[in-house]
Coordinates of C-alpha atoms in Angstrom, one line a residue:
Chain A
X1376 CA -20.2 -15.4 65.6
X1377 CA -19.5 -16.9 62.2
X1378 CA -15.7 -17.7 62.2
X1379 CA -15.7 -17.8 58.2
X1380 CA -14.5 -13.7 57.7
X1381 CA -16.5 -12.2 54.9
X1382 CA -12.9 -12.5 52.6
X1383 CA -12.9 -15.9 53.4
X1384 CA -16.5 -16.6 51.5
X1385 CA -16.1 -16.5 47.6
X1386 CA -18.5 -14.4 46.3
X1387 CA -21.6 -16.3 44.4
X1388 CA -20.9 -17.7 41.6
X1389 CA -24.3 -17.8 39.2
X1390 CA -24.1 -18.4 36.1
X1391 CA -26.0 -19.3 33.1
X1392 CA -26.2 -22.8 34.0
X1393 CA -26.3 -21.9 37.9
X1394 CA -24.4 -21.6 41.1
X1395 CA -21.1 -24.3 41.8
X1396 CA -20.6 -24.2 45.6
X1397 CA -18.3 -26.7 48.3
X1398 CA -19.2 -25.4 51.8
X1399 CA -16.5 -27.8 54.3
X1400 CA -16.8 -28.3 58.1
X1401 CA -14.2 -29.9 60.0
X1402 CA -14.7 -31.0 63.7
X1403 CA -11.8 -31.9 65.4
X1404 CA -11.0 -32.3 69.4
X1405 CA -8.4 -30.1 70.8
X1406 CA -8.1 -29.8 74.4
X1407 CA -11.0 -32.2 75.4
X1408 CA -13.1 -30.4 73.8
X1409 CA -14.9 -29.9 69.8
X1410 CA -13.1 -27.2 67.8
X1411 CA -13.8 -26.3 64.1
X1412 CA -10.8 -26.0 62.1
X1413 CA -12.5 -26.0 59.1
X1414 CA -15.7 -23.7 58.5
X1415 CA -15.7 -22.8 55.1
X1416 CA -19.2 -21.4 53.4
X1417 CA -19.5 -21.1 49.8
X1418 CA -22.3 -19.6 47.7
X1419 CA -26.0 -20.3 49.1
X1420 CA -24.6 -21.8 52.3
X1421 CA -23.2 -19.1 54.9
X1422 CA -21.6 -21.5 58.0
X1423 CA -23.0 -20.2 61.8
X1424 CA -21.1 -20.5 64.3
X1425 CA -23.4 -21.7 67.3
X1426 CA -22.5 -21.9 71.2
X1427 CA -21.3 -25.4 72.1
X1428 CA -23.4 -27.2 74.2
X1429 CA -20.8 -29.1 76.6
X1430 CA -18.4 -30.5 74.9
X1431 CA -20.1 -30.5 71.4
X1432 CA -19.3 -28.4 68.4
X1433 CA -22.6 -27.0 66.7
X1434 CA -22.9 -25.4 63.2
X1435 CA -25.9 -23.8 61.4
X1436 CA -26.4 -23.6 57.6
X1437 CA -27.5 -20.3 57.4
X1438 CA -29.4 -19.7 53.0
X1439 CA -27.3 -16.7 51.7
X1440 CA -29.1 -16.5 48.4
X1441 CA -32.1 -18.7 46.4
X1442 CA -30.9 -22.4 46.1
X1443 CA -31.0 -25.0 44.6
X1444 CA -32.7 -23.7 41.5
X1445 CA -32.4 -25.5 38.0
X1446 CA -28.5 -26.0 37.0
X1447 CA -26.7 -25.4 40.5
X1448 CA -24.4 -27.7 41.8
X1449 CA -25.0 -27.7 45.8
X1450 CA -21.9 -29.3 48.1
X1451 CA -22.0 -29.9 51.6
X1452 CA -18.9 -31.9 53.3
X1453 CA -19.0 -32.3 57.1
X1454 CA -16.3 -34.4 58.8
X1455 CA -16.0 -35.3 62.5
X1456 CA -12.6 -36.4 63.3
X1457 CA -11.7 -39.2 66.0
X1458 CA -13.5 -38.4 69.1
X1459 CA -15.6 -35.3 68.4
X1460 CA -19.1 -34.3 68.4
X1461 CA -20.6 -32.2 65.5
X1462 CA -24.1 -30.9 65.7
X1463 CA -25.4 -29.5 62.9
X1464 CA -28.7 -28.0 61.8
X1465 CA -29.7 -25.2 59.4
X1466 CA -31.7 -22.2 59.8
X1467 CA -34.7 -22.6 57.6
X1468 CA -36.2 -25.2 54.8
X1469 CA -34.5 -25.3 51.5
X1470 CA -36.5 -24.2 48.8
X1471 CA -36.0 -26.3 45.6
X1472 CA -37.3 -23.9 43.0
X1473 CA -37.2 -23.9 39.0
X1474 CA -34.9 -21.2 38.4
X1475 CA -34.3 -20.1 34.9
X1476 CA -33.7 -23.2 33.1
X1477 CA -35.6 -26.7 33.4
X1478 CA -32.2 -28.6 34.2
X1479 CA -31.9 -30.3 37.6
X1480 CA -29.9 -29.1 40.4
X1481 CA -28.0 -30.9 42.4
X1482 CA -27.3 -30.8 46.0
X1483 CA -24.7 -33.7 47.6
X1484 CA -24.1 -33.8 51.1
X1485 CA -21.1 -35.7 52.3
X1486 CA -20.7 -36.7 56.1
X1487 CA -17.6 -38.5 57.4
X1488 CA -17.6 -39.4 61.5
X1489 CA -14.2 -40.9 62.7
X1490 CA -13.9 -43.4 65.7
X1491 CA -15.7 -42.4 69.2
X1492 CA -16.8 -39.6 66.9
X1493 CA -20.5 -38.6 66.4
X1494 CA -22.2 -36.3 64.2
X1495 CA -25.8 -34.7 64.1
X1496 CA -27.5 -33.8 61.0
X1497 CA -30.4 -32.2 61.4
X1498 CA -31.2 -29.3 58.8
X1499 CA -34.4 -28.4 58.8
X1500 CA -36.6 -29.7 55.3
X1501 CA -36.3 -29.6 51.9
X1502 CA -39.1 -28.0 50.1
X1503 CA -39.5 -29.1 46.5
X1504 CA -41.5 -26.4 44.8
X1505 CA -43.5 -26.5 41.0
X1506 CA -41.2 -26.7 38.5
X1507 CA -38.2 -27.9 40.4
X1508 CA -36.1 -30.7 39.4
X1509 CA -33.4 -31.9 42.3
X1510 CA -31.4 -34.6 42.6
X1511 CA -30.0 -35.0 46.3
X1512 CA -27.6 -37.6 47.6
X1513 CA -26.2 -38.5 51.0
X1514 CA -23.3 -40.2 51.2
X1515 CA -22.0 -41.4 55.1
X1516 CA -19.1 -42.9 56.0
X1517 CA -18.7 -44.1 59.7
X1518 CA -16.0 -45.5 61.0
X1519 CA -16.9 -48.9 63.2
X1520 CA -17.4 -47.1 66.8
X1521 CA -18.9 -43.7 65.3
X1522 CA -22.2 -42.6 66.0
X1523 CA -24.8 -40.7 63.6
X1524 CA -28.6 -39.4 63.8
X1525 CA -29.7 -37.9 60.5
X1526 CA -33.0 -36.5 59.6
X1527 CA -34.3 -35.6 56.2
X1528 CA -37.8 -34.2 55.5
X1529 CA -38.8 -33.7 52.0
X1530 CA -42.5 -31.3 51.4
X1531 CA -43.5 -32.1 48.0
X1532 CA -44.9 -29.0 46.8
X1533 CA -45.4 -25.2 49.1
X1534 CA -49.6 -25.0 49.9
X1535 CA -51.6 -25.8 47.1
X1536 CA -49.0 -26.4 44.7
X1537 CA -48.4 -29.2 42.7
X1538 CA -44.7 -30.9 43.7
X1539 CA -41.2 -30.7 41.7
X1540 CA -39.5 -33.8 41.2
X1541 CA -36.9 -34.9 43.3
X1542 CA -34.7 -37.7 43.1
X1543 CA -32.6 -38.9 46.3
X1544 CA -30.0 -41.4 47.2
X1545 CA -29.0 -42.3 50.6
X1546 CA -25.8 -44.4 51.4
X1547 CA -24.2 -44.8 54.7
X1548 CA -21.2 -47.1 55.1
X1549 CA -20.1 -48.0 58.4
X1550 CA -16.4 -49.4 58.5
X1551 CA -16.2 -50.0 54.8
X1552 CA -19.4 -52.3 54.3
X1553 CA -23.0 -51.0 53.3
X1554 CA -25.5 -50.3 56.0
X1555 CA -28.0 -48.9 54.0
X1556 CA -28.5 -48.0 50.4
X1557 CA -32.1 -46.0 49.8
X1558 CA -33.1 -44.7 46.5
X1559 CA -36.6 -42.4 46.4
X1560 CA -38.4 -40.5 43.5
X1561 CA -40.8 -38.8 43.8
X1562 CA -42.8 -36.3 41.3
X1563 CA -43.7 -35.5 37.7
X1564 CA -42.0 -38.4 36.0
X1565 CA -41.5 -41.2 38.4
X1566 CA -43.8 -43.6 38.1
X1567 CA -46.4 -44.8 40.9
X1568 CA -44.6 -42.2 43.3
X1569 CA -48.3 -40.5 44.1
X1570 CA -50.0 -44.1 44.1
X1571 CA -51.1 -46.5 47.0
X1572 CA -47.5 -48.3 47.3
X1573 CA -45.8 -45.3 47.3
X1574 CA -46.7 -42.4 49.2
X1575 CA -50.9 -42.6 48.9
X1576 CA -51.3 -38.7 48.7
X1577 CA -48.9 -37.9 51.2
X1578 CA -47.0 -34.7 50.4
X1579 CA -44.4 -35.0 53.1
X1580 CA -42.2 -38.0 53.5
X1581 CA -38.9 -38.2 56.0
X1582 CA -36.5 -40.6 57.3
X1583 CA -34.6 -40.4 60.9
X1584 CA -31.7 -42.6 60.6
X1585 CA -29.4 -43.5 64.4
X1586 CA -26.4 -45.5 63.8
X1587 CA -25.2 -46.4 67.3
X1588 CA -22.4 -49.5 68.1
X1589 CA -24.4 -50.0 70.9
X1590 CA -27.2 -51.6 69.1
X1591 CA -24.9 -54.5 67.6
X1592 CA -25.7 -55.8 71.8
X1593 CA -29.5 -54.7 71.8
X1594 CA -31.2 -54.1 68.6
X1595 CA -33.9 -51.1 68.7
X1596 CA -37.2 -52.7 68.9
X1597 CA -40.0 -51.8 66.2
X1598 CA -42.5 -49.4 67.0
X1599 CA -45.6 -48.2 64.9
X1600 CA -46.5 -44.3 65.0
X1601 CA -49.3 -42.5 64.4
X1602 CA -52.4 -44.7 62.3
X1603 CA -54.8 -42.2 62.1
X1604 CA -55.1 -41.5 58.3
X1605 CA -55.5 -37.7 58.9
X1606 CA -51.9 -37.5 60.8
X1607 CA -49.4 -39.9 58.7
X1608 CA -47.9 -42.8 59.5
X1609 CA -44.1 -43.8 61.0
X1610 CA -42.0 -47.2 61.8
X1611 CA -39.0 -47.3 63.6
X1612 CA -37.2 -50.4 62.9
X1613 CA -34.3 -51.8 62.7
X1614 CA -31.8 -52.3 60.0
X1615 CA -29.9 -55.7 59.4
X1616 CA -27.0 -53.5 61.2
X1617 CA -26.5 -51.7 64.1
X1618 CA -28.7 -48.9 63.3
X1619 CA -32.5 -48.0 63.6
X1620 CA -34.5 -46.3 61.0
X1621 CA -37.6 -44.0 61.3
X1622 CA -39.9 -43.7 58.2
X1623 CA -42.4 -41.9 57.9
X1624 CA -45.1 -40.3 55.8
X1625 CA -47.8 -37.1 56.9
X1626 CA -49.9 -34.8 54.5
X1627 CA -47.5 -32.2 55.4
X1628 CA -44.8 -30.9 57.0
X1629 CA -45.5 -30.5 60.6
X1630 CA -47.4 -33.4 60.9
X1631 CA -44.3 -35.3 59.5
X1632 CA -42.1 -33.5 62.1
X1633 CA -44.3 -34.6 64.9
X1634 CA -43.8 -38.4 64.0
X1635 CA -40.4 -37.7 63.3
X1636 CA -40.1 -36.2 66.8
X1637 CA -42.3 -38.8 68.8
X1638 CA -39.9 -41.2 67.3
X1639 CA -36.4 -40.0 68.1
X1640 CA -37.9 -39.6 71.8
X1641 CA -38.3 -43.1 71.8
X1642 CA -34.8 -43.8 71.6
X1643 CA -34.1 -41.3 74.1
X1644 CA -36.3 -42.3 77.2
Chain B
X462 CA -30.5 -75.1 28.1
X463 CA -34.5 -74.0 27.2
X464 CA -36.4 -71.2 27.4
X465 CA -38.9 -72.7 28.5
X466 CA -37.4 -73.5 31.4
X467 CA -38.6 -69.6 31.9
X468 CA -42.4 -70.5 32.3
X469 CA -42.0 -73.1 35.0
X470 CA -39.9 -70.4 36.9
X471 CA -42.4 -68.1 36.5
X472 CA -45.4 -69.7 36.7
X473 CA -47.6 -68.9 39.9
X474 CA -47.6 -72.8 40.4
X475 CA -44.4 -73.1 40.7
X476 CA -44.3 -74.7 44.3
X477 CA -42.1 -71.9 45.7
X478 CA -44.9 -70.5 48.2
X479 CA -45.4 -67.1 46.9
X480 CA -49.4 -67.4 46.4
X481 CA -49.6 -67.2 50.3
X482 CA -48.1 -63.1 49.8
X483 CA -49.8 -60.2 48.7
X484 CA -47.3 -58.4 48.3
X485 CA -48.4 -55.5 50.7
X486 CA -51.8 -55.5 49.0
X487 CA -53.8 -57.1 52.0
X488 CA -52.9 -53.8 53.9
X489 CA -53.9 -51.6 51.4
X490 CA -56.7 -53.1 50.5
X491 CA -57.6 -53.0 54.1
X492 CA -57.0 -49.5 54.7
X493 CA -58.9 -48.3 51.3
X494 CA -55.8 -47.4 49.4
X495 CA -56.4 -50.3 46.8
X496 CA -60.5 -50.3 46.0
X497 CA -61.2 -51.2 42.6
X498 CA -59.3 -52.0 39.2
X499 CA -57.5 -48.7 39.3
X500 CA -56.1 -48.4 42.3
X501 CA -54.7 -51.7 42.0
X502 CA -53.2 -50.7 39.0
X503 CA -51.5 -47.3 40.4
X504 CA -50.3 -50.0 43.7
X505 CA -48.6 -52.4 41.0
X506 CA -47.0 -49.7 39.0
X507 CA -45.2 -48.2 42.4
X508 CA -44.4 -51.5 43.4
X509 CA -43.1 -52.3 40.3
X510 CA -40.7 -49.3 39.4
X511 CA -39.7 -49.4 43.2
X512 CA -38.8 -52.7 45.2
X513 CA -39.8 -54.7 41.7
X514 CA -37.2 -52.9 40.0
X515 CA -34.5 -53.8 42.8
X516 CA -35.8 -57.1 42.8
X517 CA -35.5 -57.9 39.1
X518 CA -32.0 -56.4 39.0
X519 CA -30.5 -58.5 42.1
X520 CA -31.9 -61.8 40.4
X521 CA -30.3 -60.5 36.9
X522 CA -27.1 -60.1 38.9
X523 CA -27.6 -63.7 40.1
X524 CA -28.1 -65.0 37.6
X525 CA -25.0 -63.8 35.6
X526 CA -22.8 -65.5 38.0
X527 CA -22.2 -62.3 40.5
X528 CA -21.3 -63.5 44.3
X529 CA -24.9 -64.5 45.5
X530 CA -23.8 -64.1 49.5
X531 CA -22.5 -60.5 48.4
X532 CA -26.0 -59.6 46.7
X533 CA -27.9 -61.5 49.6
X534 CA -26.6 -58.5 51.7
X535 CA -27.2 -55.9 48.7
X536 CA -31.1 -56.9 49.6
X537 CA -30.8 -56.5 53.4
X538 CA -29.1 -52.8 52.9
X539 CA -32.5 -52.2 50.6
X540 CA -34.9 -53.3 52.5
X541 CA -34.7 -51.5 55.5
X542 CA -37.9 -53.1 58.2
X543 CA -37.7 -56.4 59.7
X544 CA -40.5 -57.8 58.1
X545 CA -39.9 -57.4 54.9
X546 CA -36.3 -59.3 55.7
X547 CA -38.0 -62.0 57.4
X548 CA -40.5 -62.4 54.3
X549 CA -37.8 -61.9 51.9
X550 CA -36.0 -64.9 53.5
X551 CA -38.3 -67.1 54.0
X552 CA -39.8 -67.2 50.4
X553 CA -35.9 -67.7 49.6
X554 CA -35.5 -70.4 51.8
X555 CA -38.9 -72.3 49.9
X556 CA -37.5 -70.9 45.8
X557 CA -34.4 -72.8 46.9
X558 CA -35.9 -75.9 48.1
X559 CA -38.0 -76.0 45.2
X560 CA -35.0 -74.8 42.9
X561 CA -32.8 -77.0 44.2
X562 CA -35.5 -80.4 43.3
X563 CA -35.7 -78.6 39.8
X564 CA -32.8 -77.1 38.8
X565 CA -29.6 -78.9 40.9
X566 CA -26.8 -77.2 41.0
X567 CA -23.3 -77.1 42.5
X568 CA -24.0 -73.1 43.4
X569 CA -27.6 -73.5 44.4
X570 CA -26.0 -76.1 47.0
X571 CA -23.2 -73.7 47.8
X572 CA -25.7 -70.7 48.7
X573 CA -28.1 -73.0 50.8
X574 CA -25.1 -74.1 52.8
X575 CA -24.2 -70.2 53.1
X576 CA -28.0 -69.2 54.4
X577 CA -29.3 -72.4 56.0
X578 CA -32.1 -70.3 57.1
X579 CA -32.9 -68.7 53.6
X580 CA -31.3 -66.2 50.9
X581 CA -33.4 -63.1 49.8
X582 CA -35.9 -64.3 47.3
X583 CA -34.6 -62.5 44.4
X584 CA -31.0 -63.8 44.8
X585 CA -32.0 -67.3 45.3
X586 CA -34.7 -67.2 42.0
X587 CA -31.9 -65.8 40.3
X588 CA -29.8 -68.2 40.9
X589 CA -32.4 -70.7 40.3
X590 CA -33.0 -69.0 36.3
X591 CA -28.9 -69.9 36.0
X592 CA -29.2 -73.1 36.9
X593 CA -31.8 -73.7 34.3
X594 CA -29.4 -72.0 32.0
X595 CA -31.6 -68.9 31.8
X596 CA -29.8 -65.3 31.3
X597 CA -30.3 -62.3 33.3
X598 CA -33.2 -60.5 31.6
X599 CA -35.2 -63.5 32.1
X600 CA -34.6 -63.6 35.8
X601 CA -35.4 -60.2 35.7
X602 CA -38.6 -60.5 34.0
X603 CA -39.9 -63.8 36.3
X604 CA -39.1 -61.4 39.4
X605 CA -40.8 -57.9 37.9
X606 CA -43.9 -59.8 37.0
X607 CA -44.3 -61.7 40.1
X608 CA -43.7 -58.1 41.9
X609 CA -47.4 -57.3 40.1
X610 CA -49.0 -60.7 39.9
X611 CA -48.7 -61.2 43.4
X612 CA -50.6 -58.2 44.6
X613 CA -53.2 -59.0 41.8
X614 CA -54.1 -62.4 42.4
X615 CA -54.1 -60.7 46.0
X616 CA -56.2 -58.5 45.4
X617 CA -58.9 -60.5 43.6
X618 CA -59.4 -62.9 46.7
X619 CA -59.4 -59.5 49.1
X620 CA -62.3 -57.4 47.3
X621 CA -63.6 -60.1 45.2
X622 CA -62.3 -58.3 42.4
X623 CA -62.9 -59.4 38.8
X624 CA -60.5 -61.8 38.0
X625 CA -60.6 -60.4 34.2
X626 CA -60.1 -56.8 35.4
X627 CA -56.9 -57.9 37.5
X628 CA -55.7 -59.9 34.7
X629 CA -56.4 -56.6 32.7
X630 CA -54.2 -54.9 34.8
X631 CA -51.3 -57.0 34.2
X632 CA -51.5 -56.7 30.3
X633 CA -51.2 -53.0 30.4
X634 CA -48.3 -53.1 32.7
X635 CA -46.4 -54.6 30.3
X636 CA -44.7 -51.8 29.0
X637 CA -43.4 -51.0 32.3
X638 CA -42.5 -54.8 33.2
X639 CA -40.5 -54.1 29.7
X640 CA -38.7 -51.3 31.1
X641 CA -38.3 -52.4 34.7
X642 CA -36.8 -55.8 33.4
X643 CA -34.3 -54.2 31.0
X644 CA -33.2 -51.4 33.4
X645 CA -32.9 -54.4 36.0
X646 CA -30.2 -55.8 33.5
X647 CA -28.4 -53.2 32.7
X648 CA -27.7 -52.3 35.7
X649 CA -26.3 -55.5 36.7
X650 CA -24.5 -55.6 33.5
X651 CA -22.7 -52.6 35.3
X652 CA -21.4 -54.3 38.4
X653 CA -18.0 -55.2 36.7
X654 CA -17.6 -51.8 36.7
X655 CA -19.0 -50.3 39.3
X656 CA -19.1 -52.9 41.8
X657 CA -22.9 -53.6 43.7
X658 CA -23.7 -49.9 44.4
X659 CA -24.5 -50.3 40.7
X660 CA -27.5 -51.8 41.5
X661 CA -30.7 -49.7 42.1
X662 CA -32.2 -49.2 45.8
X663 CA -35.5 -47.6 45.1
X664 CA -38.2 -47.8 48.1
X665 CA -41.7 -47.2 48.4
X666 CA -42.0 -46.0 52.2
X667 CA -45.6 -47.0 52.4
X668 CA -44.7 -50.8 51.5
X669 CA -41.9 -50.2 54.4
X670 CA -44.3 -48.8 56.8
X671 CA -47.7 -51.2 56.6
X672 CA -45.3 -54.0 56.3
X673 CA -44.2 -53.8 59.3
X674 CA -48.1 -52.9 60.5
X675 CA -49.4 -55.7 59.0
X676 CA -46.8 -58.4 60.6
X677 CA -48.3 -57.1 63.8
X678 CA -51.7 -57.8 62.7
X679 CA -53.6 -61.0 64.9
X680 CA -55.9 -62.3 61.6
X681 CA -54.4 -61.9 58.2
X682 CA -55.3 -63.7 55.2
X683 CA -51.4 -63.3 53.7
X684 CA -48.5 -63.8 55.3
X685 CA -47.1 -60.4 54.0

């Protein structure tokens, strides 16, 4: 299934200060349908191979060892080219553990969708165990008629622990200008993150981000989800540009899913 | 130009509409996240190392001179609900009509005529400190404090709170008004550099979230 041969994945690299890894995906169209040219894994991240669903390419991120832990340096580039459709998801949650040093990991995940090109990203959460110390980014760049829906969960903390601290930046540019720049902190060390601004007590907090051309004509309207204090909470909104934004907040994990879920159903019916 | 100039930006009677905010308090308050003196004081330091911080650092840019249009959309790509847009522009739209009686200025003129129907706040208060000859970090520290003051005075009308506990509140923030207001400048101090992705974009997703809840609200004693 995998198309990445066992020669083709460089064996981990872990060292003292941790593991360096670049895993690339390429989606390109060849013969009316999504091909991968590129499926290269690299340390933690083993690429999947999954069967296309009509005319869409889709990939899972399959953990081949611990990661991130303290020190590593976590890459993820995913490109659709002009005209293709990229799906990709990942087959558990990423633990975000301490390792054997106290420094911070990083893990950057770079998406690029060309024109009449779209691209799913929907890994499954990130889990940011005691101890750990992560800083994530996104960076997107859409070209004008692309199309995007990207989900990120982050669980501070497994059961009845107390959280790591993460750090996170997410930047999506659509045809060169900014369409949304979001910082978040969260953790041992950022101030107010656990307070009633922030995130109240909530250990799992998400975002569902669609970028569609289509709402430059008709703009997503705002809904509200959930309310009852026991379940989380969730907006969908609309950003200044053509894109509509899903935040939400749940005391863990699955409750989070569930608003995260109720919400992308909404742009669906 | 004088420094003083500093306390009649800053000071809540400055006719620029903001006592009518509370900053997201009024929902919190409502929904029991802000109940006493402590609480408040755990909602005001979020707020204030989060939005406050992006706040303080687009009116720094401002007021150094940076492209005020250009930072007006650095505040729409951080501030991703519709209310908090709306709010952000309309308290704009009253800082520059108050600015402008003030403080004129050829730019203040230039940025009205560029958002007839208001500037982000932030941008248009910076610009505002310029024109009274103010630098950056004291455009950045009108902005952080208001991010706390608001929500205070807020919250004193809301749970008929002790006026001298709130104001307690807002002495020992001050080291991190310090810290928010100086980070606030340097970033902006950065944007020759860097460009705008210099400047910060940290959010608070429960000010995102009952923001846009308490818009919807029929009754409300603030208008955000």
């Amino acid at each position: 299934m995998t198309l990445a041969t066992p020669e083709a994945v460089p064996a981990p690299r872990r060292t003292a200060v941790g593991v360096r890894a670049t895993a690339r995906i390429q989606a390109a169209v060849r013969g009316g349908t999504t091909t991968l040219p590129v499926l290269d894994g690299d340390g933690p991240f083993e690429l999947r191979r999954l069967r296309s669903r009509g005319t869409e390419a889709r990939v899972c991120v399959v953990g081949a060892m611990s990661a991130p832990l303290g020190g590593d340096r976590l890459r993820i580039e995913a490109a659709a080219e002009q005209g293709a459709a990229l799906h990709i998801t990942s087959a558990a949650a990423t633990l975000a553990l301490r390792g054997r040093t106290s420094e911070h990991a990083t893990y950057d995940v770079r998406l690029t969708v060309g024109e009449q090109a779209q691209l799913h990203w929907l890994p499954k959460p990130l889990i940011c165990a005691a101890g750990s110390h992560l800083r994530q980014t996104w960076t997107v760049d859409l070209a004008p008629t692309a199309r995007l829906v990207l989900r990120e969960e982050q669980v501070l903390g497994r059961a009845g622990e107390p959280p790591g601290h993460v750090a996170s930046r997410l930047t999506v540019r659509r045809g060169g200008c900014t369409l949304l720049d979001q910082q978040a902190a969260y953790g041992p060390g950022a101030p107010g993150w656990d307070g009633p601004a922030v995130l109240a007590g909530h250990r799992a907090v998400g975002q569902l981000l669609i970028v569609d051309p289509a709402f430059e004509e008709t703009p997503p309207e705002v809904h509200l989800l959930g309310g009852a204090p026991e379940g989380g909470q969730a907006v969908l909104a609309p950003l200044a540009g053509p894109a509509a934004l899903v935040t939400a907040v749940a005391p863990d994990g699955l409750r989070l899913r569930h608003l995260l879920d109720a919400a992308h159903r909404l742009r669906h019916r | 130009m004088s420094r003083a100039a500093l306390f009649v930006l800053a000071d809540g009677r400055f006719p620029a509409g903001g006592h009518a905010h509370s900053g997201g308090a009024e929902p919190a308050v409502a929904a029991g996240r802000i109940k006493d003196a402590d609480s408040l004081r755990e909602f005001c330091r979020g707020r204030l190392h989060t939005v406050g911080l992006v706040a303080a650092a687009l009116a720094a840019a401002a007021a150094a001179g940076h492209d005020p249009v250009a930072l007006d959309e650095a505040a729409d790509v951080r501030t991703p609900v519709p209310a908090l847009r709306t709010t952000a522009r309309k308290l704009g739209r009253q800082m520059m009509r108050a600015a402008r009686a003030t403080w004129p200025s050829a730019e203040l003129d230039a940025l009205a005529a560029a958002r007839p129907r208001g500037a982000h706040q932030p941008v248009v208060l910076g610009l505002a400190a310029r024109s009274a000859g103010l630098a950056p970090l004291d455009a950045a520290y009108a902005v952080a404090y208001e991010t706390v003051s608001g929500p205070a005075t807020a919250a004193v009308r809301l749970l008929s709170l002790d006026p001298f506990d709130a104001t307690a509140v807002l002495a020992r923030l001050a080291p991190g008004l310090d810290r928010t207001a100086a980070a606030a400048t340097a970033a902006a101090a950065r944007i020759p550099e860097e460009g705008i992705d210099a400047l910060p974009a940290a959010s608070a997703p429960l000010l995102d979230i009952t923001a846009q809840q308490h818009a919807a609200w029929p009754v409300r004693l603030f208008a955000s």
